[in-house]
mmCIF file of C-alpha atoms in Angstrom:
data_model
loop_
_atom_site.group_PDB
_atom_site.id
_atom_site.type_symbol
_atom_site.label_atom_id
_atom_site.label_comp_id
_atom_site.label_asym_id
_atom_site.label_seq_id
_atom_site.Cartn_x
_atom_site.Cartn_y
_atom_site.Cartn_z
ATOM 1 C CA SER B 1 16.927 8.728 5.539
ATOM 2 C CA GLN B 2 14.437 8.382 2.205
ATOM 3 C CA THR B 3 11.149 10.705 1.682
ATOM 4 C CA ILE B 4 9.041 10.508 -0.799
ATOM 5 C CA HIS B 5 6.716 13.568 -2.522
ATOM 6 C CA GLN B 6 3.184 13.822 -4.153
ATOM 7 C CA TRP B 7 2.126 16.995 -6.039
ATOM 8 C CA PRO B 8 -0.574 18.186 -6.084
ATOM 9 C CA ALA B 9 -2.163 16.522 -2.855
ATOM 10 C CA THR B 10 -5.325 16.987 -3.865
ATOM 11 C CA LEU B 11 -7.386 17.894 -7.797
ATOM 12 C CA VAL B 12 -10.054 18.594 -9.098
ATOM 13 C CA GLN B 13 -10.697 18.292 -12.421
ATOM 14 C CA PRO B 14 -13.730 17.906 -15.594
ATOM 15 C CA VAL B 15 -14.344 14.305 -18.025
ATOM 16 C CA GLY B 16 -11.473 14.890 -20.554
ATOM 17 C CA SER B 17 -8.692 16.621 -19.057
ATOM 18 C CA PRO B 18 -5.794 15.548 -18.941
ATOM 19 C CA LEU B 19 -3.992 14.945 -16.146
ATOM 20 C CA SER B 20 -0.260 14.684 -14.464
ATOM 21 C CA LEU B 21 0.389 13.330 -11.185
ATOM 22 C CA GLU B 22 3.917 13.619 -9.831
ATOM 23 C CA CYS B 23 5.882 11.340 -7.893
ATOM 24 C CA THR B 24 10.198 11.490 -6.295
ATOM 25 C CA VAL B 25 12.349 9.748 -3.989
ATOM 26 C CA GLU B 26 14.497 11.750 -2.195
ATOM 27 C CA GLY B 27 17.775 10.117 -0.099
ATOM 28 C CA THR B 28 17.823 6.244 -2.314
ATOM 29 C CA SER B 29 19.246 5.229 -5.650
ATOM 30 C CA ASN B 30 17.873 3.670 -9.064
ATOM 31 C CA PRO B 31 14.521 2.574 -6.191
ATOM 32 C CA ASN B 32 11.488 0.732 -7.823
ATOM 33 C CA LEU B 33 8.663 3.004 -8.184
ATOM 34 C CA TYR B 34 4.981 1.780 -8.602
ATOM 35 C CA TRP B 35 1.215 3.825 -9.077
ATOM 36 C CA TYR B 36 -1.252 2.906 -7.181
ATOM 37 C CA ARG B 37 -4.678 3.205 -6.769
ATOM 38 C CA GLN B 38 -7.588 3.348 -4.513
ATOM 39 C CA ALA B 39 -10.889 3.867 -4.905
ATOM 40 C CA ALA B 40 -13.802 4.617 -2.276
ATOM 41 C CA GLY B 41 -14.148 1.301 -0.524
ATOM 42 C CA ARG B 42 -10.301 0.909 0.713
ATOM 43 C CA GLY B 43 -8.717 -2.112 -2.187
ATOM 44 C CA LEU B 44 -5.527 -0.942 -3.561
ATOM 45 C CA GLN B 45 -4.792 -1.905 -7.363
ATOM 46 C CA LEU B 46 -1.496 -1.288 -8.760
ATOM 47 C CA LEU B 47 -1.004 0.495 -11.518
ATOM 48 C CA PHE B 48 2.403 0.552 -13.216
ATOM 49 C CA TYR B 49 5.224 -0.205 -11.189
ATOM 50 C CA SER B 50 8.602 0.264 -13.145
ATOM 51 C CA VAL B 51 12.698 -0.884 -11.743
ATOM 52 C CA GLY B 52 14.765 1.736 -14.070
ATOM 53 C CA ILE B 53 14.336 5.137 -15.730
ATOM 54 C CA GLY B 54 12.303 4.474 -19.220
ATOM 55 C CA GLN B 55 10.807 1.227 -18.043
ATOM 56 C CA ILE B 56 7.142 1.151 -17.211
ATOM 57 C CA SER B 57 5.257 -1.648 -16.246
ATOM 58 C CA SER B 58 1.459 -1.490 -16.466
ATOM 59 C CA GLU B 59 -0.723 -4.149 -14.776
ATOM 60 C CA VAL B 60 -4.379 -2.520 -15.707
ATOM 61 C CA PRO B 61 -4.916 -1.164 -18.994
ATOM 62 C CA GLN B 62 -6.599 1.854 -19.147
ATOM 63 C CA ASN B 63 -6.750 5.285 -20.358
ATOM 64 C CA LEU B 64 -3.618 5.952 -18.282
ATOM 65 C CA SER B 65 -0.477 5.990 -18.715
ATOM 66 C CA ALA B 66 3.269 6.175 -17.085
ATOM 67 C CA SER B 67 6.774 7.300 -17.229
ATOM 68 C CA ARG B 68 10.393 7.621 -15.174
ATOM 69 C CA PRO B 69 12.259 10.767 -17.070
ATOM 70 C CA GLN B 70 14.538 10.279 -14.242
ATOM 71 C CA ASP B 71 15.702 7.953 -11.627
ATOM 72 C CA ARG B 72 13.492 9.291 -8.487
ATOM 73 C CA GLN B 73 11.244 10.660 -11.031
ATOM 74 C CA PHE B 74 7.565 8.956 -11.403
ATOM 75 C CA ILE B 75 4.632 10.851 -13.261
ATOM 76 C CA LEU B 76 1.729 9.705 -13.545
ATOM 77 C CA SER B 77 -1.250 10.936 -17.356
ATOM 78 C CA SER B 78 -3.914 11.067 -19.062
ATOM 79 C CA LYS B 79 -4.981 13.087 -22.094
ATOM 80 C CA LYS B 80 -8.574 12.377 -21.005
ATOM 81 C CA LEU B 81 -9.809 11.206 -17.676
ATOM 82 C CA LEU B 82 -12.975 9.819 -17.136
ATOM 83 C CA LEU B 83 -15.008 9.709 -14.185
ATOM 84 C CA SER B 84 -14.172 6.084 -12.860
ATOM 85 C CA ASP B 85 -10.350 7.446 -12.728
ATOM 86 C CA SER B 86 -11.479 9.037 -9.726
ATOM 87 C CA GLY B 87 -9.742 7.716 -6.053
ATOM 88 C CA PHE B 88 -6.651 8.471 -4.749
ATOM 89 C CA TYR B 89 -3.582 8.163 -5.943
ATOM 90 C CA LEU B 90 -0.347 6.718 -3.789
ATOM 91 C CA CYS B 91 3.495 5.808 -5.456
ATOM 92 C CA ALA B 92 5.419 3.629 -3.479
ATOM 93 C CA TRP B 93 9.318 2.832 -3.010
ATOM 94 C CA SER B 94 11.388 -0.120 -3.065
ATOM 95 C CA VAL B 95 14.727 -1.156 -2.856
ATOM 96 C CA GLY B 96 14.555 -4.650 -4.163
ATOM 97 C CA GLU B 97 11.209 -6.999 -4.795
ATOM 98 C CA GLU B 98 10.076 -6.460 -0.493
ATOM 99 C CA THR B 99 8.951 -3.774 1.174
ATOM 100 C CA GLN B 100 7.312 -1.024 -0.304
ATOM 101 C CA TYR B 101 6.849 2.502 1.647
ATOM 102 C CA PHE B 102 4.143 4.732 0.544
ATOM 103 C CA GLY B 103 4.048 8.605 -0.453
ATOM 104 C CA PRO B 104 0.688 10.958 1.149
ATOM 105 C CA GLY B 105 -1.097 10.449 -1.653
ATOM 106 C CA THR B 106 -3.506 12.256 -3.869
ATOM 107 C CA ARG B 107 -6.373 12.788 -4.331
ATOM 108 C CA LEU B 108 -7.951 13.224 -7.458
ATOM 109 C CA LEU B 109 -11.531 14.297 -7.820
ATOM 110 C CA VAL B 110 -13.033 13.945 -11.967
ATOM 111 C CA LEU B 111 -16.651 16.062 -12.623
ATOM 112 C CA GLY J 1 -0.246 -16.948 -6.921
ATOM 113 C CA ASN J 2 -0.256 -15.509 -4.065
ATOM 114 C CA SER J 3 -3.369 -13.874 -1.900
ATOM 115 C CA VAL J 4 -4.184 -12.823 1.387
ATOM 116 C CA THR J 5 -7.626 -13.133 2.830
ATOM 117 C CA GLN J 6 -8.077 -10.576 5.688
ATOM 118 C CA MET J 7 -10.687 -9.889 8.340
ATOM 119 C CA GLU J 8 -13.102 -6.890 6.530
ATOM 120 C CA GLY J 9 -14.654 -5.211 9.634
ATOM 121 C CA PRO J 10 -15.738 -2.324 10.761
ATOM 122 C CA VAL J 11 -14.076 -3.439 13.737
ATOM 123 C CA THR J 12 -14.529 -0.511 17.144
ATOM 124 C CA LEU J 13 -13.476 -0.653 20.820
ATOM 125 C CA SER J 14 -12.995 0.748 23.538
ATOM 126 C CA GLU J 15 -9.820 2.733 24.374
ATOM 127 C CA GLU J 16 -7.934 -0.098 26.248
ATOM 128 C CA ALA J 17 -9.246 -3.198 24.581
ATOM 129 C CA PHE J 18 -7.902 -6.246 23.255
ATOM 130 C CA LEU J 19 -7.554 -5.796 18.715
ATOM 131 C CA THR J 20 -6.678 -8.735 16.979
ATOM 132 C CA ILE J 21 -7.791 -8.466 12.861
ATOM 133 C CA ASN J 22 -7.546 -11.497 11.320
ATOM 134 C CA CYS J 23 -5.067 -12.139 7.904
ATOM 135 C CA THR J 24 -4.639 -15.404 5.764
ATOM 136 C CA TYR J 25 -2.374 -16.205 3.121
ATOM 137 C CA THR J 26 -2.099 -17.757 -0.182
ATOM 138 C CA ALA J 27 1.173 -18.396 -1.317
ATOM 139 C CA THR J 28 4.189 -20.045 -3.600
ATOM 140 C CA GLY J 29 6.990 -20.715 -0.591
ATOM 141 C CA TYR J 30 7.358 -18.726 1.767
ATOM 142 C CA PRO J 31 7.105 -15.049 1.163
ATOM 143 C CA SER J 32 7.924 -11.980 3.622
ATOM 144 C CA LEU J 33 4.543 -10.379 4.909
ATOM 145 C CA PHE J 34 3.386 -7.291 6.165
ATOM 146 C CA TRP J 35 1.175 -5.034 7.881
ATOM 147 C CA TYR J 36 0.393 -1.596 6.583
ATOM 148 C CA VAL J 37 -1.508 0.974 8.292
ATOM 149 C CA GLN J 38 -3.293 4.079 7.220
ATOM 150 C CA TYR J 39 -3.897 7.405 8.440
ATOM 151 C CA PRO J 40 -7.376 8.907 7.617
ATOM 152 C CA GLY J 41 -6.124 11.118 4.480
ATOM 153 C CA GLU J 42 -2.954 9.377 4.131
ATOM 154 C CA GLY J 43 -1.035 7.349 2.918
ATOM 155 C CA LEU J 44 -0.013 3.666 3.293
ATOM 156 C CA GLN J 45 3.167 3.247 6.359
ATOM 157 C CA LEU J 46 4.500 -0.057 6.947
ATOM 158 C CA LEU J 47 3.398 -0.901 10.499
ATOM 159 C CA LEU J 48 5.506 -4.441 10.473
ATOM 160 C CA LYS J 49 6.365 -7.278 8.780
ATOM 161 C CA ALA J 50 8.022 -10.651 9.350
ATOM 162 C CA THR J 51 10.438 -12.347 7.124
ATOM 163 C CA LYS J 52 10.380 -16.251 7.751
ATOM 164 C CA ALA J 53 8.501 -18.450 9.658
ATOM 165 C CA ASP J 54 8.134 -17.877 13.577
ATOM 166 C CA ASP J 55 8.927 -14.692 12.423
ATOM 167 C CA LYS J 56 7.173 -11.879 15.051
ATOM 168 C CA GLY J 57 7.051 -8.578 13.930
ATOM 169 C CA SER J 58 6.691 -5.955 16.131
ATOM 170 C CA ASN J 59 6.018 -1.980 16.448
ATOM 171 C CA LYS J 60 4.562 0.536 18.345
ATOM 172 C CA GLY J 61 2.671 -2.419 20.849
ATOM 173 C CA PHE J 62 1.265 -4.945 17.648
ATOM 174 C CA GLU J 63 2.550 -7.860 17.025
ATOM 175 C CA ALA J 64 2.614 -10.255 14.557
ATOM 176 C CA THR J 65 3.660 -14.244 14.348
ATOM 177 C CA TYR J 66 4.611 -16.185 10.513
ATOM 178 C CA ARG J 67 2.839 -19.346 11.206
ATOM 179 C CA LYS J 68 3.717 -21.348 8.426
ATOM 180 C CA GLU J 69 1.409 -24.187 9.332
ATOM 181 C CA THR J 70 -1.682 -21.997 9.935
ATOM 182 C CA THR J 71 -0.789 -20.059 7.051
ATOM 183 C CA SER J 72 -1.421 -17.176 9.002
ATOM 184 C CA PHE J 73 0.204 -13.467 10.116
ATOM 185 C CA HIS J 74 -2.912 -11.918 12.868
ATOM 186 C CA LEU J 75 -2.366 -8.698 13.959
ATOM 187 C CA GLU J 76 -2.762 -8.158 18.027
ATOM 188 C CA LYS J 77 -2.373 -5.041 20.320
ATOM 189 C CA GLY J 78 -3.048 -5.420 23.954
ATOM 190 C CA SER J 79 -4.896 -2.258 24.663
ATOM 191 C CA VAL J 80 -5.505 -0.181 21.787
ATOM 192 C CA GLN J 81 -5.926 3.808 21.925
ATOM 193 C CA VAL J 82 -7.932 6.291 20.138
ATOM 194 C CA SER J 83 -4.973 7.244 18.099
ATOM 195 C CA ASP J 84 -4.883 3.489 16.493
ATOM 196 C CA SER J 85 -7.904 4.402 14.594
ATOM 197 C CA ALA J 86 -6.863 3.243 10.914
ATOM 198 C CA VAL J 87 -7.319 1.715 8.029
ATOM 199 C CA TYR J 88 -4.988 -1.895 8.421
ATOM 200 C CA PHE J 89 -3.700 -3.735 5.318
ATOM 201 C CA CYS J 90 -2.664 -7.068 5.658
ATOM 202 C CA ALA J 91 -0.375 -7.580 1.926
ATOM 203 C CA LEU J 92 2.488 -10.367 0.789
ATOM 204 C CA PRO J 93 4.705 -10.571 -2.722
ATOM 205 C CA GLY J 94 3.706 -11.253 -6.173
ATOM 206 C CA GLY J 95 0.444 -11.315 -7.125
ATOM 207 C CA ASP J 96 -2.973 -13.715 -7.623
ATOM 208 C CA SER J 97 -1.543 -14.727 -10.886
ATOM 209 C CA GLY J 98 1.653 -15.394 -10.174
ATOM 210 C CA GLY J 99 4.092 -13.272 -11.664
ATOM 211 C CA SER J 100 6.549 -10.686 -10.613
ATOM 212 C CA ASN J 101 7.361 -10.433 -6.547
ATOM 213 C CA TYR J 102 7.173 -6.465 -7.821
ATOM 214 C CA LYS J 103 3.734 -6.404 -6.945
ATOM 215 C CA LEU J 104 2.466 -6.418 -3.335
ATOM 216 C CA THR J 105 -0.757 -8.255 -3.302
ATOM 217 C CA PHE J 106 -3.167 -5.841 -0.422
ATOM 218 C CA GLY J 107 -6.234 -7.760 1.566
ATOM 219 C CA LYS J 108 -9.023 -5.513 1.573
ATOM 220 C CA GLY J 109 -8.016 -3.372 4.697
ATOM 221 C CA THR J 110 -9.824 -3.755 8.150
ATOM 222 C CA LEU J 111 -11.077 -0.505 9.719
ATOM 223 C CA LEU J 112 -10.662 -0.029 13.554
ATOM 224 C CA THR J 113 -12.734 2.769 15.291
ATOM 225 C CA VAL J 114 -11.785 2.780 18.835
ATOM 226 C CA ASN J 115 -13.714 5.324 21.228
ATOM 227 C CA PRO J 116 -12.262 6.609 24.333
#
């Protein structure tokens, strides 16, 4: 069966520091991968998606970036965090275009 | 483009009460429709889905029927439990400005609290 992991689970970072969040999927090949952010108030915002190694599509311009160095690894990064980057970051995967399966999330607090 | 409008709540019920959370959609064609659930402090879990008109998705006592005539996908449960307390999201593929179906468009979520 497929599983999805995210780490760290919780992160507290100062403003201006770098960020690296990691997501890995097991039990499937060539998945589509996604990064979402959920701010206070529960709305979900798609940040990036990837349909293959090295292929990244950005949905919202911001100071975040994503990379996919391996088939089942998806990384969310920032060179300098802003206060507004605080939130709950969710990684998801799918095969094809439809049903997406989510990881446990990383809670980021920027101080 | 595709969009979804979901009853925002919050909804507070007593245990064993009947639940309805309304969801209506606007879409090009007949996309699959989804309900996701998010328990406190966790990621989203797929609760149920329907892939074509008149399909009924069901799971854990929850049901939703894909109604193309009313463009609705309301979530129902006959008897809720305290453990059903969570945020529920309605979703469909595609974005509000068209484009790729790789994107899921979510409703704003409905917070359900079930009291014993």
